[in-house]
Each structure stands twice: as C-alpha cells, then as structure tokens.
Amino acid sequence: MSSIGLLEDVRFAFRKQLKNPWVSATAVLALMLGIGANTVIFSVVYGLLLRPLPYPDSEALVKVWEQNLEEGSDRNVVSPANFFAWQEQNRVFDQLAAFYDLPYNLADVEQPEVLQGLRVSSGLLQMLGATPVLGSVFTPEQDVAGQEKVVMLSDRVWHRHFGRSPSVLGRRIKLNGEGHTIVGVLPKGFRFGDRHWDLWVPIAFGAEDRAFTGRFLRVLGRLEEGTALAKAQSEMDVIAERLVDEQPQANTGWGVLLVPLQDDLVGDVRPALLILLGAVGCVLLIACANVANLTLAQVAGRQKEIAIRVSLGAKRGRVVRQFLTESSLLALIGGAMALAFAWFGMQVLNRFAAAQLPILESGEIGLSAGLLAFTLAVTLGAGLISGCVPAWQAARSDPREFLKDGERNSTGAGHRIRSVFALAQIALSLVLLLGAGLLIRSFFVLQNVSLGLQTDRVMTMKVLLPPVSYPEPHQRTAFFDAVLERMAAVSGVQEVGGISYLPLSGLRSATTFVVEGRAAPPPGQEPHADIRVITPEYGRTLGIPLLKGRWFSSQDDAEKPGYALINQTLARSLWPDEDPIGQRLIYDWGEAIPVEVVGIVGDTRHSGPQETPAPAIYRPLRQKPQILMTLVARTETEPGHLAEVFAGLVQEVDPDQPVAEIRTMDQVLAQSVASTRFNMQLLGGFAFLALVLATTGIYAVMSYSVTQRRREMGIRMALGARRLDVLLLVLRHGLALTSIGLAAGLLVAVAVGRVLENLLFGISALDPLTFLLIPCLLGLMALLACAAPAYRAARVSPMTTLKAE
C-alpha cells in the first residue's frame, strides 16, 4: 500500500467522522475510557510488579524470614542469634544484613520531631547501592558496640532541619537523648521497602545482643552469583534444622523462608492488581464492542456507497482497509485523549491511594516510555478489534443484491453480529459487576465486625521517651501520669488512657508463656500471647468491656505482686471450664515474669477487622513502665481540633519531647481497611463504567433495530397490530438478548469468582444475595435501555410508512 493511498484513506476517514459527529464522539469517548483505564492500572502494575527495583542486581536480593511451622506463620521476624548463625554457616549468600525500624526523637532543633529511623547492620546500604550526596555509608568498624554513635540523614531531614548545608557533616545531633555524629546524607528519593526513611543508624550489636533469641530483626540477603533460589532454600533449611539441635528451646518448630525482595514488597497486593488488570481489560473489550456496534450500524447505512465502489472496480481489500483506517483513526484519537485521562488518574492515585497504601508512595506511578508504548499498543489493538468485524461485514456484502433491491436488503445486514456484541457486553459487564458487588458486600460485612472497642470521638498520639533521659521506671510512670493528668483537664475530654500497642495499628509484641502448676509443654509448643501495657483508665476510654474481675487501679504498682488482665480468647483457650481469676501465668520477657490474673476483658482486633483476635495479656503501666506508649482521649465532640493542644501538653512536661502519629481512632480504623477499600473502589468504578457502556450498547442495538424495522412495524400496525403489541415485540427482543447475556455472564462469573476468594471477608465467592441483586440491576438497566426504542417503535405512523413505500 502506497503512502498516497494511505493518506487518501485517512482523509476520507476524517470526512466520514465529521459527517457523523455524535457517533464519532461516542466511539472516541468509549475508547478513551477503556484505554485510559488500562493505562492507569498498567502504570501501577508496571511500577510495582514489572519494573526492576532501583538496586544493583535487584533480582538477586532476597528477604530471609523465619516461619513458625506450628502456627503456619510464614513471614516472621528473626532473632539476632539466628541471624549471626546464618551469617557464619551459609554458603549461598554473598552477603546478609539485618535491620529493624525504630522511631527517634530529634531534639536540639527549633521544633523537636519524631523521625522514622532504620537501624541497619553494616553492608545493607552497600547492598542497596546507596551513593551518599555527602559523606559515606557506614563502615564495619562503626557497626560495633561501644563505638561513637553515627547517623546518616535523608534528604528530607537534611533540607528541613539543616537547609541542605554541606557543613552538616561531622555535626552532633541528639537522637533519643544520645549524641550522634552525622557522617552522610542519602540522595533525594532514596528508599528501602515501601517508604522513605528519615534516619539510618548502625545496629552495633554487643556480645550479649548477638546471643539474644527474641525475634525482631528483618534480614536481607544477596544470593551468590549463579545460585538458584531453590538451592539457597535447601541450604537454609539444613541450617535451620541444625539450629534446632543447638537451641531447641528457641528454635523447635521454626524454619526459614526465602522470598525475592520484589515479591516480598508486593506479595499482598499482587493478586488484587492482577484482578484489576483483568477488570480494565474487560472494560476495554466492552468499549471495543460498543464501537464495533456503532461501526456496524454505519456499514448498514453505507451499503449503497460500498456497492458503488465495488461495482466501479474497488477491490474488497481496499474496502477492508478503509474501514480499518476509520476504526484506527477513532482509536488513535481516543488513545491521545486517554493519555490525558490516564495522567489525571495517576495524579489521583499518587495523591489519595498512596495515603491508603504506603507501597504506592514510591513514586513509581507515572508516565514513562514503557507506558507510552503500552498505550500505543493497546490503542492500535483496540482499533483493530473494533474495526475488523465491521470491515469483514462490509467486504462480504454482495453489491449486485443491494443495487437490485436497494435498502430493503440492508435490513438484516449485520444484525446477528450486533446482537452477539451486545450479548458479550452484557456478559462481561455482569462479571465485573458481580466482582465489584462481592467486594462491596465483603467490605460492608467487614465494617460491621465487632471491634471490641469504640472508635468514635477518640484522639490518639504516640510518645517515645528517650531511654537515656528516662532510665528509671518511676521516671517513665511520672511522665505519663503528668501528661494524662493534663489531658484529662482539657475542656471536653471525658476519659484518657494509654497502651503500648494501639488496637487496629497492626503493631504487637508477642511471647511464650506457661500456666503455673501445669506441666511445661515440649519446646516449640508453648502457647503465645500478645503482651500489652495499659493504664488503669485505658479500657474505659475505648469502651472495652470488663467481663469478669476488675480493672487495674493506680495502686497496682511495683510494690504489689504482678497482676494481669487477659482477653476472652485466652481465657477460653486456657480455662474453658474454670474460673481464670486468681490463676497465675509465667511469661518470657527476657526473664520469667509471674503474674496473677485479676480480670477478663473483651477481645480487640489489633491488625484490623479481618483479624481473628489473638490471645492477649495486659499489664499495668505502673508495674511494667514502657518508653513507648500511645495515649488516647475520648471527647464529647469530634477531637480533631485537640491535636495541637495535646502535643503542647506533652511539651509542657518535657520541652524536648515530641509526639508522633496524632490521629483519631476512626483514621486508624480507616487505615486498617485501606487495602480492601482501595480494591473495592477501583473495581466498583470499573464495573460502573462497564455498566454504562453496556447499557449504551444495548440502547444502540435496539435503536438501530427499530430504525431498520420501521417498515415492518408500519405494516403490522396497518394490518391491525396494537401499539402495545409493537411495544412488547421490541421489549421481548431486548429482554431475550439480555437474558442470554446474563446467563453467559453468570457461568463465567461462577468460574472467575473463585479468583476473588482471598480478597473477600465473611462471604463466599458465590454469595447468594450478590448473585441475585446484581443480575436484577443489570436486567433493569437493559430494560430501561430498550424502553426508549420500544416507545419509538410503538409511535410509528402506518400511513406515513405506507406512503413512503
């Protein structure tokens, strides 16, 4: 094909689209929405699943987890003792490095601030390919206990507190009450995991720390060149078995799990992203079917033009090329508009979705050369998909039949194909609507789960006391007493309290325990419980019910025996037929700590509504003072305006003490279900888009069918048919199409529904209510789409029709 011929086809296609502006605009809009939705979701998929991580040889980076074989927990943090044993015994890793997060109070600045710090062993930054803009990364000599404490800053902290001054190197700053020397600044945008860390500090383990068997570390390794993941897993399994023999009390029932770093980062969101990618693919297919239907209608109206062109010598290939050119032109215009639509959608994702899902804060979501190539490919594919059937239909028509009988022969042209497209639109729309309906219903079930506490009108804030400034237990108790007393005195505050690990936050600290007087279980089979420290008023502040016994009081101090509250789950598992009050537990917290049970409280959920409540032991603050507490206050009205007031009260007690994460409990709850809400909103939006496109497609098919059958309708009415008969005739046709489409969609949805099972809570993938209501909704929309064409058919004038004949 010559370039001149192609140019002629494009010019002719432009003229044809300008002659039918409303049809062209409808087609372009449908393609814009379909292509734009695909571009937005693919940008997320590409940024999180396909694009290599921004580290050297990132495919060789592996997260190394411990896994609790007894409980089925596959990604558990690691003990220092095991980490150092892995370092010494493995032969498959070029390097292993450990890290854990720790908040730091930055003092000696104009405005004290809590910064998110990462304590790392030497080699981690080198493994990540970090190149400081100032100074250098940590050396092995700096990662030794007793050496001068050093720190590296993020670009944000460097800019915020030091104005990006190069003289910051060598400066001493106070972190958690201890002096640290700044030895480097990391580049802007440097991140690890799903966030940008403010500070990087060496772990600097001492001999005693290296032998500690409590689990709190995370471990990253780089595989030796040419080492397969399976081989590395096998060797680490052997080492894990060896460690069971060396330390049976700490390691019985524990194994090792290796996960590629990229899989580890996106593992929780991968299934949802792939489902969303499939959903937008369905939206694009529906849009293409819509455009194909519109083009088929034009084919029927252009039979005379096609017949004349073929009669004058035009080859059928030229006719096919012309229609493909027209559909491709529509697709290219829609694709260009889709880029603007996609850019806007990415801004929405970066601004709002990242607030719900921290993994999207990486800044990987945006236009790129790869994304533009994807959009172009999708655009050209959409043009071909939406144009090939109309082109085939135009090329196969017999010009002699049309020139002999005129437009009467065009009545049924392409009708069956248009009906098939309408059926496909209905079926695909039903699949999307059922998927969205299941997620929406699951979300509402999740929202109605009993949390065991009341989240309304509660303000929370986290306070971390520097151990150097508050080394003694009574100092910590005095600080929190003073702050809580001031908070309680604020006008409008009803109750105040504090807890070490806030419900719904996902933070917890668990350990093993035994029941005094019972035989000790074998190693690795000890029961576990979350350990939380609370103030006496905490339970009343959050509305947690006391089921038996008593709450802690201000007299439960270090001079009294150890007291504990347990939750309902722990009481049922240990004493199903006995009274737990007065029973004694001994839990392992670096030492054996005996406590007496004085009360039973209701279960709360600490990771989110979807979590099954875990056994929990509560200790009074006065008997187990902590440096990290979350303070809570229940108010008479919405507490948002009290954030600065509460922060100021803390600094009244200690001017160098900042606060962090000032949030309402409603915000904490919203964050705990953010991933579920994100999936529901996106899939719901795409399903709504599919519903609109499918309804438009049904309307177009029925409207065109009525137009083509005007003569038939007029003759029927001239022969005595009532308007109601004609109305029902059209409606029956539309409802027959809808019923077949719904039946096909249900069959596909039953198969596809299983894919959603892991994203659902409290309902099955074949939820009867959803599978009843959604088809009814789609059927109703289809009926409304048929109603207008049916009404027009019933209004046909027999006299006008016969006169035209």
PDB file of N, CA and C in Angstrom, residues 298-352:
ATOM      1  N   GLN A 298     -23.143   1.834  10.859  1.00  0.00           N
ATOM      2  CA  GLN A 298     -22.748   2.667   9.730  1.00  0.00           C
ATOM      3  C   GLN A 298     -22.546   1.828   8.468  1.00  0.00           C
ATOM      4  N   VAL A 299     -22.050   0.593   8.615  1.00  0.00           N
ATOM      5  CA  VAL A 299     -21.890  -0.291   7.459  1.00  0.00           C
ATOM      6  C   VAL A 299     -23.225  -0.509   6.772  1.00  0.00           C
ATOM      7  N   ALA A 300     -24.253  -0.770   7.585  1.00  0.00           N
ATOM      8  CA  ALA A 300     -25.578  -0.980   7.007  1.00  0.00           C
ATOM      9  C   ALA A 300     -26.060   0.254   6.276  1.00  0.00           C
ATOM     10  N   GLY A 301     -25.741   1.441   6.830  1.00  0.00           N
ATOM     11  CA  GLY A 301     -26.169   2.681   6.188  1.00  0.00           C
ATOM     12  C   GLY A 301     -25.322   3.050   4.983  1.00  0.00           C
ATOM     13  N   ARG A 302     -24.157   2.383   4.831  1.00  0.00           N
ATOM     14  CA  ARG A 302     -23.243   2.717   3.737  1.00  0.00           C
ATOM     15  C   ARG A 302     -23.196   1.618   2.679  1.00  0.00           C
ATOM     16  N   GLN A 303     -24.237   0.760   2.657  1.00  0.00           N
ATOM     17  CA  GLN A 303     -24.259  -0.322   1.678  1.00  0.00           C
ATOM     18  C   GLN A 303     -24.234   0.200   0.248  1.00  0.00           C
ATOM     19  N   LYS A 304     -24.961   1.302   0.042  1.00  0.00           N
ATOM     20  CA  LYS A 304     -25.000   1.857  -1.319  1.00  0.00           C
ATOM     21  C   LYS A 304     -23.617   2.336  -1.749  1.00  0.00           C
ATOM     22  N   GLU A 305     -22.938   3.048  -0.820  1.00  0.00           N
ATOM     23  CA  GLU A 305     -21.586   3.539  -1.121  1.00  0.00           C
ATOM     24  C   GLU A 305     -20.641   2.380  -1.422  1.00  0.00           C
ATOM     25  N   ILE A 306     -20.706   1.324  -0.602  1.00  0.00           N
ATOM     26  CA  ILE A 306     -19.820   0.180  -0.782  1.00  0.00           C
ATOM     27  C   ILE A 306     -20.114  -0.515  -2.101  1.00  0.00           C
ATOM     28  N   ALA A 307     -21.405  -0.679  -2.395  1.00  0.00           N
ATOM     29  CA  ALA A 307     -21.798  -1.362  -3.629  1.00  0.00           C
ATOM     30  C   ALA A 307     -21.291  -0.608  -4.847  1.00  0.00           C
ATOM     31  N   ILE A 308     -21.434   0.708  -4.844  1.00  0.00           N
ATOM     32  CA  ILE A 308     -20.981   1.505  -5.989  1.00  0.00           C
ATOM     33  C   ILE A 308     -19.462   1.421  -6.136  1.00  0.00           C
ATOM     34  N   ARG A 309     -18.722   1.497  -5.007  1.00  0.00           N
ATOM     35  CA  ARG A 309     -17.262   1.453  -5.075  1.00  0.00           C
ATOM     36  C   ARG A 309     -16.786   0.110  -5.625  1.00  0.00           C
ATOM     37  N   VAL A 310     -17.416  -0.983  -5.184  1.00  0.00           N
ATOM     38  CA  VAL A 310     -17.030  -2.301  -5.679  1.00  0.00           C
ATOM     39  C   VAL A 310     -17.393  -2.448  -7.150  1.00  0.00           C
ATOM     40  N   SER A 311     -18.570  -1.935  -7.525  1.00  0.00           N
ATOM     41  CA  SER A 311     -19.001  -2.029  -8.922  1.00  0.00           C
ATOM     42  C   SER A 311     -18.080  -1.263  -9.847  1.00  0.00           C
ATOM     43  N   LEU A 312     -17.474  -0.187  -9.352  1.00  0.00           N
ATOM     44  CA  LEU A 312     -16.570   0.626 -10.156  1.00  0.00           C
ATOM     45  C   LEU A 312     -15.137   0.089 -10.151  1.00  0.00           C
ATOM     46  N   GLY A 313     -14.937  -1.061  -9.491  1.00  0.00           N
ATOM     47  CA  GLY A 313     -13.620  -1.696  -9.570  1.00  0.00           C
ATOM     48  C   GLY A 313     -12.817  -1.743  -8.295  1.00  0.00           C
ATOM     49  N   ALA A 314     -13.322  -1.174  -7.218  1.00  0.00           N
ATOM     50  CA  ALA A 314     -12.573  -1.228  -5.961  1.00  0.00           C
ATOM     51  C   ALA A 314     -12.510  -2.667  -5.463  1.00  0.00           C
ATOM     52  N   LYS A 315     -11.328  -3.105  -5.041  1.00  0.00           N
ATOM     53  CA  LYS A 315     -11.180  -4.450  -4.515  1.00  0.00           C
ATOM     54  C   LYS A 315     -11.690  -4.510  -3.084  1.00  0.00           C
ATOM     55  N   ARG A 316     -12.087  -5.700  -2.673  1.00  0.00           N
ATOM     56  CA  ARG A 316     -12.623  -5.842  -1.316  1.00  0.00           C
ATOM     57  C   ARG A 316     -11.551  -5.532  -0.260  1.00  0.00           C
ATOM     58  N   GLY A 317     -10.302  -5.807  -0.582  1.00  0.00           N
ATOM     59  CA  GLY A 317      -9.229  -5.465   0.357  1.00  0.00           C
ATOM     60  C   GLY A 317      -9.169  -3.976   0.624  1.00  0.00           C
ATOM     61  N   ARG A 318      -9.471  -3.194  -0.410  1.00  0.00           N
ATOM     62  CA  ARG A 318      -9.472  -1.738  -0.227  1.00  0.00           C
ATOM     63  C   ARG A 318     -10.605  -1.310   0.692  1.00  0.00           C
ATOM     64  N   VAL A 319     -11.752  -1.977   0.574  1.00  0.00           N
ATOM     65  CA  VAL A 319     -12.889  -1.671   1.461  1.00  0.00           C
ATOM     66  C   VAL A 319     -12.527  -2.010   2.900  1.00  0.00           C
ATOM     67  N   VAL A 320     -11.896  -3.181   3.083  1.00  0.00           N
ATOM     68  CA  VAL A 320     -11.481  -3.574   4.433  1.00  0.00           C
ATOM     69  C   VAL A 320     -10.496  -2.558   4.992  1.00  0.00           C
ATOM     70  N   ARG A 321      -9.528  -2.163   4.148  1.00  0.00           N
ATOM     71  CA  ARG A 321      -8.523  -1.197   4.601  1.00  0.00           C
ATOM     72  C   ARG A 321      -9.161   0.121   5.010  1.00  0.00           C
ATOM     73  N   GLN A 322     -10.172   0.544   4.254  1.00  0.00           N
ATOM     74  CA  GLN A 322     -10.825   1.816   4.564  1.00  0.00           C
ATOM     75  C   GLN A 322     -11.503   1.768   5.931  1.00  0.00           C
ATOM     76  N   PHE A 323     -12.202   0.677   6.202  1.00  0.00           N
ATOM     77  CA  PHE A 323     -12.895   0.580   7.494  1.00  0.00           C
ATOM     78  C   PHE A 323     -11.914   0.429   8.651  1.00  0.00           C
ATOM     79  N   LEU A 324     -10.821  -0.316   8.411  1.00  0.00           N
ATOM     80  CA  LEU A 324      -9.808  -0.421   9.470  1.00  0.00           C
ATOM     81  C   LEU A 324      -9.130   0.916   9.715  1.00  0.00           C
ATOM     82  N   THR A 325      -8.941   1.691   8.648  1.00  0.00           N
ATOM     83  CA  THR A 325      -8.363   3.029   8.808  1.00  0.00           C
ATOM     84  C   THR A 325      -9.282   3.906   9.650  1.00  0.00           C
ATOM     85  N   GLU A 326     -10.581   3.818   9.389  1.00  0.00           N
ATOM     86  CA  GLU A 326     -11.535   4.639  10.141  1.00  0.00           C
ATOM     87  C   GLU A 326     -11.553   4.243  11.617  1.00  0.00           C
ATOM     88  N   SER A 327     -11.563   2.925  11.886  1.00  0.00           N
ATOM     89  CA  SER A 327     -11.581   2.489  13.293  1.00  0.00           C
ATOM     90  C   SER A 327     -10.262   2.826  13.982  1.00  0.00           C
ATOM     91  N   SER A 328      -9.140   2.708  13.254  1.00  0.00           N
ATOM     92  CA  SER A 328      -7.848   3.043  13.846  1.00  0.00           C
ATOM     93  C   SER A 328      -7.747   4.533  14.130  1.00  0.00           C
ATOM     94  N   LEU A 329      -8.332   5.350  13.227  1.00  0.00           N
ATOM     95  CA  LEU A 329      -8.330   6.790  13.454  1.00  0.00           C
ATOM     96  C   LEU A 329      -9.095   7.127  14.726  1.00  0.00           C
ATOM     97  N   LEU A 330     -10.264   6.507  14.895  1.00  0.00           N
ATOM     98  CA  LEU A 330     -11.038   6.730  16.131  1.00  0.00           C
ATOM     99  C   LEU A 330     -10.223   6.298  17.349  1.00  0.00           C
ATOM    100  N   ALA A 331      -9.547   5.144  17.218  1.00  0.00           N
ATOM    101  CA  ALA A 331      -8.771   4.637  18.355  1.00  0.00           C
ATOM    102  C   ALA A 331      -7.610   5.559  18.687  1.00  0.00           C
ATOM    103  N   LEU A 332      -6.924   6.081  17.662  1.00  0.00           N
ATOM    104  CA  LEU A 332      -5.793   6.975  17.920  1.00  0.00           C
ATOM    105  C   LEU A 332      -6.245   8.259  18.599  1.00  0.00           C
ATOM    106  N   ILE A 333      -7.378   8.801  18.167  1.00  0.00           N
ATOM    107  CA  ILE A 333      -7.909   9.991  18.836  1.00  0.00           C
ATOM    108  C   ILE A 333      -8.287   9.654  20.276  1.00  0.00           C
ATOM    109  N   GLY A 334      -8.955   8.490  20.444  1.00  0.00           N
ATOM    110  CA  GLY A 334      -9.307   8.065  21.804  1.00  0.00           C
ATOM    111  C   GLY A 334      -8.083   7.799  22.648  1.00  0.00           C
ATOM    112  N   GLY A 335      -7.016   7.214  22.028  1.00  0.00           N
ATOM    113  CA  GLY A 335      -5.787   6.946  22.772  1.00  0.00           C
ATOM    114  C   GLY A 335      -5.089   8.209  23.216  1.00  0.00           C
ATOM    115  N   ALA A 336      -5.080   9.235  22.323  1.00  0.00           N
ATOM    116  CA  ALA A 336      -4.468  10.504  22.702  1.00  0.00           C
ATOM    117  C   ALA A 336      -5.210  11.143  23.871  1.00  0.00           C
ATOM    118  N   MET A 337      -6.545  11.091  23.818  1.00  0.00           N
ATOM    119  CA  MET A 337      -7.330  11.624  24.937  1.00  0.00           C
ATOM    120  C   MET A 337      -7.153  10.752  26.176  1.00  0.00           C
ATOM    121  N   ALA A 338      -6.937   9.444  25.960  1.00  0.00           N
ATOM    122  CA  ALA A 338      -6.759   8.534  27.096  1.00  0.00           C
ATOM    123  C   ALA A 338      -5.508   8.869  27.891  1.00  0.00           C
ATOM    124  N   LEU A 339      -4.463   9.372  27.222  1.00  0.00           N
ATOM    125  CA  LEU A 339      -3.250   9.743  27.951  1.00  0.00           C
ATOM    126  C   LEU A 339      -3.532  10.857  28.953  1.00  0.00           C
ATOM    127  N   ALA A 340      -4.339  11.852  28.527  1.00  0.00           N
ATOM    128  CA  ALA A 340      -4.706  12.926  29.457  1.00  0.00           C
ATOM    129  C   ALA A 340      -5.550  12.374  30.594  1.00  0.00           C
ATOM    130  N   PHE A 341      -6.486  11.488  30.249  1.00  0.00           N
ATOM    131  CA  PHE A 341      -7.328  10.849  31.268  1.00  0.00           C
ATOM    132  C   PHE A 341      -6.469  10.028  32.230  1.00  0.00           C
ATOM    133  N   ALA A 342      -5.491   9.284  31.671  1.00  0.00           N
ATOM    134  CA  ALA A 342      -4.620   8.446  32.500  1.00  0.00           C
ATOM    135  C   ALA A 342      -3.749   9.302  33.401  1.00  0.00           C
ATOM    136  N   TRP A 343      -3.214  10.409  32.847  1.00  0.00           N
ATOM    137  CA  TRP A 343      -2.373  11.290  33.671  1.00  0.00           C
ATOM    138  C   TRP A 343      -3.165  11.796  34.869  1.00  0.00           C
ATOM    139  N   PHE A 344      -4.407  12.198  34.632  1.00  0.00           N
ATOM    140  CA  PHE A 344      -5.251  12.664  35.736  1.00  0.00           C
ATOM    141  C   PHE A 344      -5.486  11.524  36.732  1.00  0.00           C
ATOM    142  N   GLY A 345      -5.755  10.320  36.213  1.00  0.00           N
ATOM    143  CA  GLY A 345      -5.972   9.179  37.109  1.00  0.00           C
ATOM    144  C   GLY A 345      -4.756   8.857  37.945  1.00  0.00           C
ATOM    145  N   MET A 346      -3.555   9.012  37.373  1.00  0.00           N
ATOM    146  CA  MET A 346      -2.324   8.754  38.129  1.00  0.00           C
ATOM    147  C   MET A 346      -2.124   9.791  39.229  1.00  0.00           C
ATOM    148  N   GLN A 347      -2.505  11.037  38.939  1.00  0.00           N
ATOM    149  CA  GLN A 347      -2.396  12.057  39.982  1.00  0.00           C
ATOM    150  C   GLN A 347      -3.315  11.719  41.148  1.00  0.00           C
ATOM    151  N   VAL A 348      -4.513  11.227  40.824  1.00  0.00           N
ATOM    152  CA  VAL A 348      -5.450  10.828  41.880  1.00  0.00           C
ATOM    153  C   VAL A 348      -4.867   9.680  42.689  1.00  0.00           C
ATOM    154  N   LEU A 349      -4.275   8.694  41.997  1.00  0.00           N
ATOM    155  CA  LEU A 349      -3.661   7.565  42.701  1.00  0.00           C
ATOM    156  C   LEU A 349      -2.520   8.029  43.597  1.00  0.00           C
ATOM    157  N   ASN A 350      -1.650   8.851  43.059  1.00  0.00           N
ATOM    158  CA  ASN A 350      -0.495   9.303  43.841  1.00  0.00           C
ATOM    159  C   ASN A 350      -0.906  10.153  45.034  1.00  0.00           C
ATOM    160  N   ARG A 351      -2.024  10.847  44.893  1.00  0.00           N
ATOM    161  CA  ARG A 351      -2.425  11.750  45.971  1.00  0.00           C
ATOM    162  C   ARG A 351      -3.274  11.070  47.029  1.00  0.00           C
ATOM    163  N   PHE A 352      -4.219  10.243  46.577  1.00  0.00           N
ATOM    164  CA  PHE A 352      -5.173   9.672  47.525  1.00  0.00           C
ATOM    165  C   PHE A 352      -4.879   8.209  47.847  1.00  0.00           C
TER     166      PHE A 352
END
